[in-house]
């Protein structure tokens, strides 16, 4: 039974043009994902999506040095994609990048990579249970910080925006993996008075 299904799938796929084949494979993967014991893990379902359906976010604080960019290009050219781009699907059925912006950017700008991947990119989707802007921003920061890379000035902007969106210092600490001192330093870098309007400061200072 199992082998017969595999053979039938092969025969069916061989009749399809490239774009139809990719769409069929995506549907097969999604069907298998629904039955998988790992269906709650994003990496269990990697889909190939057209480049034009993928959008960068406008808040990514990750900064890549030229040497790292050259190495990533070499890796994509030699090893191929070993990590999918992490995305969330928006209301327009496009995919906003949470992690993997530089892989996306290089694949678009390098003709050899664009040809190699037929104008598609591999993506894995985060669950839609909470796709609000603060949650997407927090997910991007977690991915960046887990690799030990983030740009301080942009991180300060993220903290400012999350604060304006109503996140407390405690919530930012929990979601972004920061301690209170780190959050305070990032707020100080931004230099905005409103960031400290609700903060209690010690009155122990005296003038001699």
Short mmCIF file of C-alpha atoms in Angstrom, two decimals:
data_model
loop_
_atom_site.label_atom_id
_atom_site.label_comp_id
_atom_site.label_asym_id
_atom_site.label_seq_id
_atom_site.Cartn_x
_atom_site.Cartn_y
_atom_site.Cartn_z
CA UNK A 1 0.00 0.00 0.00
CA UNK A 2 2.66 2.49 1.05
CA UNK A 3 4.95 1.69 -1.87
CA UNK A 4 2.04 1.86 -4.32
CA UNK A 5 1.10 5.33 -3.09
CA UNK A 6 4.70 6.50 -3.50
CA UNK A 7 4.85 5.13 -7.05
CA UNK A 8 1.54 6.81 -7.93
CA UNK A 9 2.82 10.09 -6.54
CA UNK A 10 5.97 9.83 -8.67
CA UNK A 11 3.93 9.13 -11.80
CA UNK A 12 1.60 12.04 -11.09
CA UNK A 13 4.42 14.53 -10.42
CA UNK A 14 6.21 13.58 -13.62
CA UNK A 15 3.23 14.83 -15.64
CA UNK A 16 3.37 18.36 -14.19
CA UNK A 17 5.17 21.50 -15.30
CA UNK A 18 7.58 23.12 -12.83
CA UNK A 19 5.17 25.56 -11.17
CA UNK A 20 2.39 22.97 -10.96
CA UNK A 21 4.83 20.44 -9.50
CA UNK A 22 6.01 22.84 -6.79
CA UNK A 23 2.40 23.65 -5.84
CA UNK A 24 1.52 19.94 -5.72
CA UNK A 25 4.55 19.17 -3.55
CA UNK A 26 3.58 21.99 -1.17
CA UNK A 27 0.09 20.52 -0.85
CA UNK A 28 1.52 17.06 -0.20
CA UNK A 29 3.82 18.45 2.48
CA UNK A 30 0.94 20.29 4.16
CA UNK A 31 -1.17 17.14 4.14
CA UNK A 32 1.67 15.10 5.66
CA UNK A 33 2.25 17.88 8.21
CA UNK A 34 -1.35 17.64 9.41
CA UNK A 35 -0.84 13.96 10.20
CA UNK A 36 2.65 14.34 11.64
CA UNK A 37 3.31 13.83 15.36
CA UNK A 38 5.42 16.99 14.99
CA UNK A 39 2.64 19.11 13.45
CA UNK A 40 3.13 21.77 16.16
CA UNK A 41 6.75 22.31 15.07
CA UNK A 42 7.23 24.86 12.24
CA UNK A 43 10.26 23.04 10.80
CA UNK A 44 8.09 19.98 10.13
CA UNK A 45 6.60 21.74 7.10
CA UNK A 46 8.94 23.60 4.74
CA UNK A 47 7.24 25.05 1.66
CA UNK A 48 8.71 26.61 -1.48
CA UNK A 49 7.17 30.05 -2.05
CA UNK A 50 7.66 32.53 -4.90
CA UNK A 51 10.07 35.35 -4.03
CA UNK A 52 7.50 38.00 -4.87
CA UNK A 53 5.14 36.59 -2.22
CA UNK A 54 7.74 37.13 0.52
CA UNK A 55 8.10 40.55 2.15
CA UNK A 56 10.87 41.85 4.43
CA UNK A 57 9.87 43.42 7.73
CA UNK A 58 10.79 47.03 8.48
CA UNK A 59 12.18 46.54 11.98
CA UNK A 60 14.91 43.90 11.72
CA UNK A 61 17.89 44.99 13.88
CA UNK A 62 20.19 42.28 12.54
CA UNK A 63 23.28 43.68 10.85
CA UNK A 64 25.64 41.56 8.76
CA UNK A 65 29.26 42.47 8.14
CA UNK A 66 30.63 42.21 4.56
CA UNK A 67 32.79 39.21 5.44
CA UNK A 68 29.80 37.37 6.90
CA UNK A 69 27.73 38.24 3.84
CA UNK A 70 30.38 36.80 1.54
CA UNK A 71 30.46 33.64 3.62
CA UNK A 72 26.67 33.32 3.53
CA UNK A 73 26.74 33.76 -0.25
CA UNK A 74 29.36 31.03 -0.54
CA UNK A 75 27.30 28.76 1.72
CA UNK A 76 24.14 29.27 -0.36
CA UNK A 77 26.04 28.64 -3.58
CA UNK A 78 27.92 25.59 -2.30
CA UNK A 79 25.65 23.97 0.28
CA UNK A 80 22.27 25.35 -0.78
CA UNK A 81 19.54 26.29 1.66
CA UNK A 82 20.08 24.40 4.91
CA UNK A 83 17.78 26.68 6.91
CA UNK A 84 14.39 27.91 5.70
CA UNK A 85 13.26 31.51 6.03
CA UNK A 86 10.94 31.94 9.01
CA UNK A 87 7.74 33.81 8.11
CA UNK A 88 4.23 34.68 9.19
CA UNK A 89 1.38 34.88 6.69
CA UNK A 90 -0.42 38.23 6.52
CA UNK A 91 -3.99 39.05 5.52
CA UNK A 92 -3.02 39.49 1.86
CA UNK A 93 -1.64 35.93 1.73
CA UNK A 94 1.90 37.22 1.54
CA UNK A 95 4.61 36.11 3.93
CA UNK A 96 6.46 38.58 6.17
CA UNK A 97 9.97 37.59 7.17
CA UNK A 98 10.62 36.98 10.86
CA UNK A 99 14.09 35.51 10.38
CA UNK A 100 16.25 34.98 7.31
CA UNK A 101 16.26 38.45 5.74
CA UNK A 102 19.84 38.16 4.46
CA UNK A 103 19.20 34.75 2.89
CA UNK A 104 16.18 36.30 1.19
CA UNK A 105 18.13 39.37 0.07
CA UNK A 106 21.06 37.42 -1.36
CA UNK A 107 18.80 34.97 -3.17
CA UNK A 108 17.05 37.87 -4.86
CA UNK A 109 20.17 39.84 -5.76
CA UNK A 110 22.38 36.98 -7.02
CA UNK A 111 21.31 35.73 -10.44
CA UNK A 112 23.03 32.38 -9.91
CA UNK A 113 20.95 31.78 -6.79
CA UNK A 114 17.74 33.04 -8.38
CA UNK A 115 18.22 30.63 -11.28
CA UNK A 116 19.19 27.77 -8.99
CA UNK A 117 16.01 28.11 -6.92
CA UNK A 118 13.74 28.96 -9.89
CA UNK A 119 12.60 32.19 -8.18
CA UNK A 120 11.35 30.32 -5.10
CA UNK A 121 12.51 30.33 -1.49
CA UNK A 122 12.00 27.77 1.30
CA UNK A 123 9.87 29.01 4.20
CA UNK A 124 8.55 27.68 7.45
CA UNK A 125 5.63 29.43 9.12
CA UNK A 126 5.12 30.40 12.73
CA UNK A 127 1.73 29.59 14.17
CA UNK A 128 -0.98 32.18 13.57
CA UNK A 129 -2.18 32.20 17.20
CA UNK A 130 -0.61 35.62 17.66
CA UNK A 131 0.70 37.42 14.58
CA UNK A 132 0.46 40.95 15.99
CA UNK A 133 3.30 43.38 15.31
CA UNK A 134 4.77 43.15 18.84
CA UNK A 135 4.79 39.35 18.68
CA UNK A 136 6.48 39.36 15.26
CA UNK A 137 9.08 41.82 16.49
CA UNK A 138 9.75 39.71 19.58
CA UNK A 139 10.14 36.56 17.45
CA UNK A 140 12.70 38.33 15.23
CA UNK A 141 14.69 39.49 18.26
CA UNK A 142 14.68 35.99 19.76
CA UNK A 143 16.05 34.53 16.53
CA UNK A 144 18.73 37.22 16.24
CA UNK A 145 19.81 37.06 19.87
CA UNK A 146 19.96 33.27 19.83
CA UNK A 147 22.73 33.63 17.24
CA UNK A 148 24.46 36.33 19.28
CA UNK A 149 23.90 39.09 16.73
CA UNK A 150 21.91 42.28 16.97
CA UNK A 151 22.44 45.94 16.24
CA UNK A 152 22.27 48.06 19.40
CA UNK A 153 20.72 51.19 17.89
CA UNK A 154 18.01 49.17 16.15
CA UNK A 155 17.40 47.15 19.32
CA UNK A 156 16.84 50.43 21.13
CA UNK A 157 14.20 51.37 18.56
CA UNK A 158 12.51 47.99 19.02
CA UNK A 159 12.33 48.52 22.80
CA UNK A 160 10.93 52.03 22.28
CA UNK A 161 8.24 50.81 19.89
CA UNK A 162 7.23 47.84 22.04
CA UNK A 163 6.97 50.17 25.02
CA UNK A 164 4.73 52.50 23.03
CA UNK A 165 2.61 49.51 22.01
CA UNK A 166 1.97 48.79 25.66
CA UNK A 167 4.56 46.18 26.61
CA UNK A 168 5.90 46.50 30.14
CA UNK A 169 9.58 46.08 31.01
CA UNK A 170 8.69 42.73 32.57
CA UNK A 171 7.01 41.48 29.39
CA UNK A 172 9.90 42.64 27.22
CA UNK A 173 12.31 40.87 29.56
CA UNK A 174 10.35 37.63 29.28
CA UNK A 175 9.77 37.76 25.52
CA UNK A 176 13.16 39.13 24.41
CA UNK A 177 15.41 37.35 26.91
CA UNK A 178 16.70 40.54 28.53
CA UNK A 179 17.23 41.54 32.12
CA UNK A 180 15.97 44.81 33.58
CA UNK A 181 19.36 46.56 33.32
CA UNK A 182 19.68 45.73 29.61
CA UNK A 183 16.21 47.10 28.88
CA UNK A 184 17.03 50.24 30.85
CA UNK A 185 20.27 50.76 28.91
CA UNK A 186 18.46 50.40 25.59
CA UNK A 187 15.91 52.97 26.71
CA UNK A 188 18.69 55.32 27.73
CA UNK A 189 20.32 54.97 24.31
CA UNK A 190 17.08 56.10 22.72
CA UNK A 191 17.04 59.14 24.99
CA UNK A 192 13.29 59.68 25.02
CA UNK A 193 11.83 61.13 28.20
CA UNK A 194 8.48 59.42 27.76
CA UNK A 195 10.18 56.05 28.12
CA UNK A 196 10.76 56.83 31.80
CA UNK A 197 7.51 58.58 32.64
CA UNK A 198 6.18 55.65 34.68
CA UNK A 199 9.46 54.57 36.25
CA UNK A 200 10.02 54.96 39.97
CA UNK A 201 13.43 56.46 40.81
CA UNK A 202 15.13 56.47 44.17
CA UNK A 203 14.83 59.68 46.23
CA UNK A 204 17.88 58.81 48.32
CA UNK A 205 20.16 61.39 46.68
CA UNK A 206 21.04 64.39 48.85
CA UNK A 207 22.84 67.62 48.02
CA UNK A 208 25.89 68.41 50.14
#
